Every structure is written in structure tokens, then in C-alpha cells.
XYZ file of C-alpha atoms in Angstrom:
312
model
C -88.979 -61.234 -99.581
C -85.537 -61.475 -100.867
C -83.316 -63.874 -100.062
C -79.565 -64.428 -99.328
C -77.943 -67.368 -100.303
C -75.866 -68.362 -97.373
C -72.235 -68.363 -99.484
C -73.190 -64.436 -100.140
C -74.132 -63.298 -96.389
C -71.078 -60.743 -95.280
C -72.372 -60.194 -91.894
C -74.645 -60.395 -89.080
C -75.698 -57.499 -86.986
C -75.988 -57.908 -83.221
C -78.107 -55.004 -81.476
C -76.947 -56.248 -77.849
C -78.447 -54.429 -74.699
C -79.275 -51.276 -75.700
C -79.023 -48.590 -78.802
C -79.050 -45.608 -76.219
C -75.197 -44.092 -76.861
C -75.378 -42.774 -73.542
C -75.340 -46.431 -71.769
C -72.908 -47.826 -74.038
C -69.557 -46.263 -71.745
C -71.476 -48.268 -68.685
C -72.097 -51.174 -70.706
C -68.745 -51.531 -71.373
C -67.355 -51.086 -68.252
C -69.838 -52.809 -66.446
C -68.917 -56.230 -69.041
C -65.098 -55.469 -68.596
C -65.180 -55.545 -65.073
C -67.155 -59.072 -64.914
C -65.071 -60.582 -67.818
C -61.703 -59.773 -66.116
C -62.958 -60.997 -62.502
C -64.198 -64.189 -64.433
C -61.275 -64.660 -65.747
C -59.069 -64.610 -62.734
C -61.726 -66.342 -60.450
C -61.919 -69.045 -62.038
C -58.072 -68.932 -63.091
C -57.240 -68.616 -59.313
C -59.518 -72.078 -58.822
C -57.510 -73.992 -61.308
C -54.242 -72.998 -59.973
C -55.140 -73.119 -56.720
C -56.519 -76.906 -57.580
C -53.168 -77.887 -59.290
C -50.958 -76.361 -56.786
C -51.971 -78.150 -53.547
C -51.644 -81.851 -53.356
C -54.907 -82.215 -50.677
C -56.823 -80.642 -53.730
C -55.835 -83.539 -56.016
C -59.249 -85.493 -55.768
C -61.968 -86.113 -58.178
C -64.179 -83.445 -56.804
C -61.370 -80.976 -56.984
C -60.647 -82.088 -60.957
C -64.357 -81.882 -61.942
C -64.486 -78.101 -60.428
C -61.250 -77.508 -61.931
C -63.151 -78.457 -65.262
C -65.817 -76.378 -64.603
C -63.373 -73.150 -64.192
C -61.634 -73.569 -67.305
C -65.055 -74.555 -69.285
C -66.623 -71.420 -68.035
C -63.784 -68.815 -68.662
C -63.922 -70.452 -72.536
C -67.804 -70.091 -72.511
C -67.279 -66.271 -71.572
C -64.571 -65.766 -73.794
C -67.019 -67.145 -76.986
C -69.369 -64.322 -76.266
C -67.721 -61.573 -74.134
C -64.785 -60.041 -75.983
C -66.658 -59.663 -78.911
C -69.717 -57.863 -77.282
C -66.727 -55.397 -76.053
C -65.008 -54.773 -78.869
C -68.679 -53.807 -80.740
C -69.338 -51.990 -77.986
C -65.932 -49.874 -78.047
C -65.811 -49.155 -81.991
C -69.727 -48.464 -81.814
C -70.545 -51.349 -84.578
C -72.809 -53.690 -84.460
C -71.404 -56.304 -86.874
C -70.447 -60.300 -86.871
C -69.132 -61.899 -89.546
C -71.285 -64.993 -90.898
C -68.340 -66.788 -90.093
C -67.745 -65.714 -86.657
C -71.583 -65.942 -85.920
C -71.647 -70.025 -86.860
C -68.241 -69.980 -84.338
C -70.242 -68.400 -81.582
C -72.802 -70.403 -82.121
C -71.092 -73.649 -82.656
C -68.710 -72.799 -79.214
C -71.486 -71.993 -77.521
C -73.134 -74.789 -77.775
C -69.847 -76.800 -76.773
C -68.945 -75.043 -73.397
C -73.103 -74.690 -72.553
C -73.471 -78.866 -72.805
C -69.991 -79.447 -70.906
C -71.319 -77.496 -68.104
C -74.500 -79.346 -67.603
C -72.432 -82.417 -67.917
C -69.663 -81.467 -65.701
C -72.460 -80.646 -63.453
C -73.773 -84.127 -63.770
C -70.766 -85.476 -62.885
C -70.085 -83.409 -59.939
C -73.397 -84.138 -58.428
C -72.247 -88.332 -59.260
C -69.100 -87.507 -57.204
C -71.067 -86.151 -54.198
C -73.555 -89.075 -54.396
C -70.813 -91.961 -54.482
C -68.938 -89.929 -51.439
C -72.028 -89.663 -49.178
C -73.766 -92.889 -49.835
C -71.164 -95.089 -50.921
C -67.964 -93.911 -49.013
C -66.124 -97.057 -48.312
C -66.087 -97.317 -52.306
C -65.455 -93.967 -53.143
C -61.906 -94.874 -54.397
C -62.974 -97.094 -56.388
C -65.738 -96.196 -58.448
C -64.014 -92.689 -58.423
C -60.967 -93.773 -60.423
C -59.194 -91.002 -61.705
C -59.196 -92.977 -64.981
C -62.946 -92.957 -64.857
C -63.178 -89.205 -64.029
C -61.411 -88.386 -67.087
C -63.255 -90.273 -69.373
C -66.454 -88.993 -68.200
C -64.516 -86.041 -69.287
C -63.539 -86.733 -72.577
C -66.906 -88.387 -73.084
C -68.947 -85.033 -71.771
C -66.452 -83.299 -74.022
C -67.314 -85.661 -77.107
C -71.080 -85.305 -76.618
C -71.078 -81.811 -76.399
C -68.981 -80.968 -79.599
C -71.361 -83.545 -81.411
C -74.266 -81.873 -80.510
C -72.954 -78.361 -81.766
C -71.456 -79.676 -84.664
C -75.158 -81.007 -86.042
C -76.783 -77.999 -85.124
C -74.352 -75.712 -86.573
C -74.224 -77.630 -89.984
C -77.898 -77.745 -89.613
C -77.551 -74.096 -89.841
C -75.452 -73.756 -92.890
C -78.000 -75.193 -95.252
C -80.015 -72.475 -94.236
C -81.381 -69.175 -96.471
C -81.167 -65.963 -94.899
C -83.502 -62.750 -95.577
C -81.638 -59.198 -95.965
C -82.580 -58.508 -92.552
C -80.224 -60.081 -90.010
C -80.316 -57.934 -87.164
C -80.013 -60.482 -84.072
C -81.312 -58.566 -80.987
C -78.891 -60.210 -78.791
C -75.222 -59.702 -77.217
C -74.403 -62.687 -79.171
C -74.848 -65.588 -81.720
C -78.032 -67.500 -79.943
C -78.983 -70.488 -82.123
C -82.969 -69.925 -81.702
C -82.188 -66.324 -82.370
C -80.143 -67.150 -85.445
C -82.736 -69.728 -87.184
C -85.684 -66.918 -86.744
C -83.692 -64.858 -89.198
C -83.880 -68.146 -91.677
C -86.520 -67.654 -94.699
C -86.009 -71.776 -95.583
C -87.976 -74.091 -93.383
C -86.511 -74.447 -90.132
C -88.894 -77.237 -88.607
C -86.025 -79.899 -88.237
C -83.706 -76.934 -86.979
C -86.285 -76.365 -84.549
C -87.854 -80.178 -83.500
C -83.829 -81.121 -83.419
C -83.475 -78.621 -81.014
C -86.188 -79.013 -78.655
C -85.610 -82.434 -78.914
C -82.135 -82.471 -77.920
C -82.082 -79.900 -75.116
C -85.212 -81.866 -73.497
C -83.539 -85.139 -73.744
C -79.656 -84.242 -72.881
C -81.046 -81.501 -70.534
C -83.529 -83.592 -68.922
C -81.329 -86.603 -68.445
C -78.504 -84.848 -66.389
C -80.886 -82.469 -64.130
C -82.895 -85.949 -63.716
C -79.539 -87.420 -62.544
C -78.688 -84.384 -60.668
C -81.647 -84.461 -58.864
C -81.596 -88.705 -58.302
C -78.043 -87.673 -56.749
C -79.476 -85.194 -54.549
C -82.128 -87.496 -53.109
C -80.142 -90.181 -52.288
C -77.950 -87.836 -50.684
C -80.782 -85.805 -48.889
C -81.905 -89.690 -47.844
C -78.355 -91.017 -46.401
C -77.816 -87.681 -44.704
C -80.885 -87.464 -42.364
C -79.744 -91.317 -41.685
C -76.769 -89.676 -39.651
C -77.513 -89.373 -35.930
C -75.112 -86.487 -34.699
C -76.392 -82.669 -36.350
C -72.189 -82.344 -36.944
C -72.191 -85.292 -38.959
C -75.513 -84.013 -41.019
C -73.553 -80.274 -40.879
C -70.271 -81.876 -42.193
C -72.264 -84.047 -45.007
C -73.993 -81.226 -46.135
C -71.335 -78.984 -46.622
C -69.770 -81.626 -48.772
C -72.473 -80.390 -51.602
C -73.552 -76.936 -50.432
C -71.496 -75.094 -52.697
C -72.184 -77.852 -56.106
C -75.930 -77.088 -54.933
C -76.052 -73.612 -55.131
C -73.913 -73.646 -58.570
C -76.468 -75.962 -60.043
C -79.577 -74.046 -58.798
C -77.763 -70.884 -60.263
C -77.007 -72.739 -63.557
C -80.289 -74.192 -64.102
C -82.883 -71.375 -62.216
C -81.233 -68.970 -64.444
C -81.499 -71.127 -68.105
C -84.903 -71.757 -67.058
C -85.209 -67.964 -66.667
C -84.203 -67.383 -69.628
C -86.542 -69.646 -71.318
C -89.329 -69.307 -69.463
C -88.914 -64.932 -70.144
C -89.081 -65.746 -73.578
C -91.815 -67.630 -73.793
C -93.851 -64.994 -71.610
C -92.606 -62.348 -73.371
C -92.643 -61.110 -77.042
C -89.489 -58.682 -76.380
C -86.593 -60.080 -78.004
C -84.297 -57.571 -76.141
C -86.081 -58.348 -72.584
C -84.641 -62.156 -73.360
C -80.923 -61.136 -74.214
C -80.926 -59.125 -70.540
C -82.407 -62.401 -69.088
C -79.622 -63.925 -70.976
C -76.970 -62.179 -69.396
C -77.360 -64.224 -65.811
C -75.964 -67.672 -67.234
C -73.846 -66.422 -70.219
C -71.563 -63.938 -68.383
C -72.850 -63.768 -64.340
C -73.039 -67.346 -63.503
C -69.674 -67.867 -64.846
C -68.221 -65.127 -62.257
C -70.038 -66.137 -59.477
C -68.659 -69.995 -59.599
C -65.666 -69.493 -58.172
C -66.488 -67.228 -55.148
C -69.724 -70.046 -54.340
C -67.132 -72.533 -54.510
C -64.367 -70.634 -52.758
C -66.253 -68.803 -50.198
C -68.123 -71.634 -49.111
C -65.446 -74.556 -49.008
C -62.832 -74.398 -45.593
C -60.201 -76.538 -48.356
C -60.264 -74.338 -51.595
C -59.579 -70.947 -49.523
C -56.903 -72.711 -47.404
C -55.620 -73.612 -51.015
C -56.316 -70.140 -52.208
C -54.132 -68.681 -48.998
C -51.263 -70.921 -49.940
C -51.186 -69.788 -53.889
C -51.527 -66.188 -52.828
C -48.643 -66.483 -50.230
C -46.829 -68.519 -52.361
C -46.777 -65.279 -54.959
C -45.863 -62.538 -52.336
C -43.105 -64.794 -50.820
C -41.922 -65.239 -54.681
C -41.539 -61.421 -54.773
């Protein structure tokens, strides 16, 4: 089979959801519709966060974080599935792939570790209140921050220049909505075996290390909250964490999904529709879980959206 060098690739082709012209109108407006209410979800959370003083703790900053990490991770993969969609092409630059690909990768790992560090937050609250303040040091929130953030643009940077010493065959049609790494090095006609082992081994070990701590948290939690004597105490504890619970069992049961449909299925396509729960719904969901569920944020949320109607 012929190959491509990699300097001489023009273009990838992404065959997203479906070929059918007729769905394509839906598709788009369907997509549209979530990317906009992403967008000013999670907006509305970081104003609403920055605006109110009583927000101004480290559980507040962390899902503040979270907002602005996941409108980036659907902007790396959205507005480009639209605008194929709307001119009826099906093409990504080489270029542009690697960017969705290496971005990606960035605002996927700062998630899991911002989810990490949420899940530290509630753990230090509920079983270590009186020093809350103190191991909770704003100065220590932010470098978990910057160190999540550091972590996760290593990690994408390897893989994606992993990925540039690799030979492509003439046929690079991705059946996917996006730039997927896996989906990207089956196209490869080199040897991807370190691609691959560096890639298992790095989502098991990152992966398994902050759902491991996630779920340590949660245990100790579970453990100091039965400890309470009054069911209002246990109600008010829980409700701490409710809304970082369902988030992370959203977050995780749908990546496991998505691996899990993959590995069951042959269907390429079947795996980009799984796909679609934590690339572009999970994202929109966040800030309704957290604002819905959480007495403080839609107090907050009240304020911000008086604020605006006074202001007219």
C-alpha cells in the first residue's frame, strides 16, 4: 500500500455521525443548540462564581475551573464539526487534526484532574473541617492548578509528537466527529506499538490514579458522614458532594462507555455516537448538576441575572 510521508498529507477526512444528507440539517441544529447552551452554562457559572463574594472559596474556584476547561474542550471539537456540517465537507487539515488532537488531550486530562481535586476539597471539608483553611490555601489550590494544567499539556505534547513521526496510507477517512488519537494512529502504516503501549500506559496510570483518589475521597467521606448522629447533619454533609458526585459518575460512566462500546463493538461509527456523551453532553450538563442542585450557586445565579435586568 502506498504511503504518505507525513510533510505531504493535505488533509484528513472526518465522516462524523452520519452520511445520510437528510440528517445533516438536524445534526446541525441539534450540535448548535448544545454548543451555545454549553457555552453560556458554564459562562453563567464563572460569572456567577466571580461576582459574589460568598462564592469566593476553593470549591467555588475548582468548579469555576471546570466551566472554563469544558467550554475550551467543546470549542476544540464542536465548531469545526459545524462548520463541515454546514458547507457539506468532510475535510481537516493535517494541521488542524494534530491541534484537535493535541487540545484534546489537554482539556480531557485537566478535567479528570480538576475532578481530583474537587473530590480532595470535599474530603478535607467533611473529615478534616477545623483545618479546612489551612490545607485549602488558596495558594495551594492554584498550584494544583497550574500543576494539573502542566501535566496535562505534557501528556498531549508527547503523544502528539509521537504522532508526527508517523506514515500515513492514502486513506485517511477518520469515522469520527473529530481528531481521536486511537482513531488517528489506526490510519498510521509505520509501527504504532509505542504510540499504542504509551497510550494505554498513560491513560491507566494518570486515569487510574485520580479515580483511585476520587474514590479514597469518597470513602472517607461516606465513613465520617454516617459518624454524624442527626439525619440533617448526614442531609447537609451529603449535599456538600452530591452535585461533584454526579459530575464525576457522568464524566467517568460515560468515558468508560465509550471504551468499553468500542471494545464490544467493531463499528467505528457506533463509537463516535458513544463519543458524543463526554465530548459535547457532559460538558452541557455540568453546569445545570451543579446549579440545580446547590441552594449557593442559584442564589448566586439570581443575583447575576438581577444584577443584568436592573443594569437595563
Amino acid at each position: 500500500m502506498k504511503l504518505e510521508n507525513k510533510t505531504d498529507i493535505a488533509e484528513f477526512l472526518l465522516l462524523g455521525l452520519s452520511e445520510n444528507p437528510e440528517l445533516q440539517p438536524l445534526l446541525f441544529g441539534l450540535f448548535l443548540t448544545i454548543y451555545l447552551v454549553t457555552m453560556l452554562g458554564n459562562l453563567f457559572i464563572i460569572l456567577a462564581v466571580s461576582s459574589d463574594s460568598h462564592l469566593h472559596t476553593p470549591m467555588y474556584f475548582f468548579l469555576s475551573n471546570l466551566s472554563f476547561n469544558d467550554i475550551c474542550f467543546s470549542t476544540t471539537t464542536v465548531p469545526k464539526m459545524l462548520v463541515n456540517i454546514q458547507t457539506q465537507s468532510k475535510s481537516i487539515s493535517y494541521a488542524g487534526c494534530l491541534t484537535q488532537i493535541c487540545f484534546g488531550l489537554v482539556f480531557s486530562g485537566l478535567e479528570n484532574c480538576l475532578l481530583a481535586a474537587m473530590a480532595y476539597d470535599r474530603y478535607v471539608a467533611i473529615c478534616q473541617p477545623l483545618r479546612y483553611t489551612v490545607i485549602m490555601h488558596p495558594y495551594f489550590c492554584g498550584l494544583l492548578i497550574l500543576l494539573s494544567l502542566f501535566i496535562s499539556i505534557m501528556n498531549a505534547l508527547l503523544h502528539s509528537l509521537m504522532v508526527l513521526h508517523l506514515s500515513f496510507c492514502i486513506d485517511l477517512e477518520i469515522p469520527h466527529f473529530f481528531c481521536e488519537l486511537c482513531q488517528v494512529l489506526k490510519l498510521a502504516c509505520s509501527n504504532t506499538l509505542i504510540n499504542n503501549i504509551l497510550q494505554y500506559f498513560v491513560t491507566s496510570v494518570w486515569g487510574g490514579v485520580t479515580l483511585l483518589g476520587i474514590i479514597f475521597s469518597y470513602i472517607q467521606i461516606s465513613s465520617s458522614i454516617l459518624r454524624i448522629p442527626s439525619p440533617g447533619g448526614k442531609y447537609k454533609a451529603f449535599s456538600t458532594c452530591g452535585s461533584h458526585l454526579s459530575v464525576v459518575s457522568l464524566f467517568y460512566g460515560t468515558v468508560f462507555g465509550v471504551y468499553l462500546s468500542s471494545a464490544a463493538t467493531l463499528s467505528s461509527r457506533k463509537t463516535a455516537i458513544a463519543s458524543v456523551m463526554y465530548v459535547i453532553v457532559t460538558p452541557m450538563l455540568n453546569p445545570f448538576i451543579y446549579s440545580l442542585r446547590n441552594k449557593d450557586m442559584m442564589g448566586a445565579l439570581r443575583k447575576l441575572f438581577s444584577r443584568k435586568s436592573s443594569s437595563h
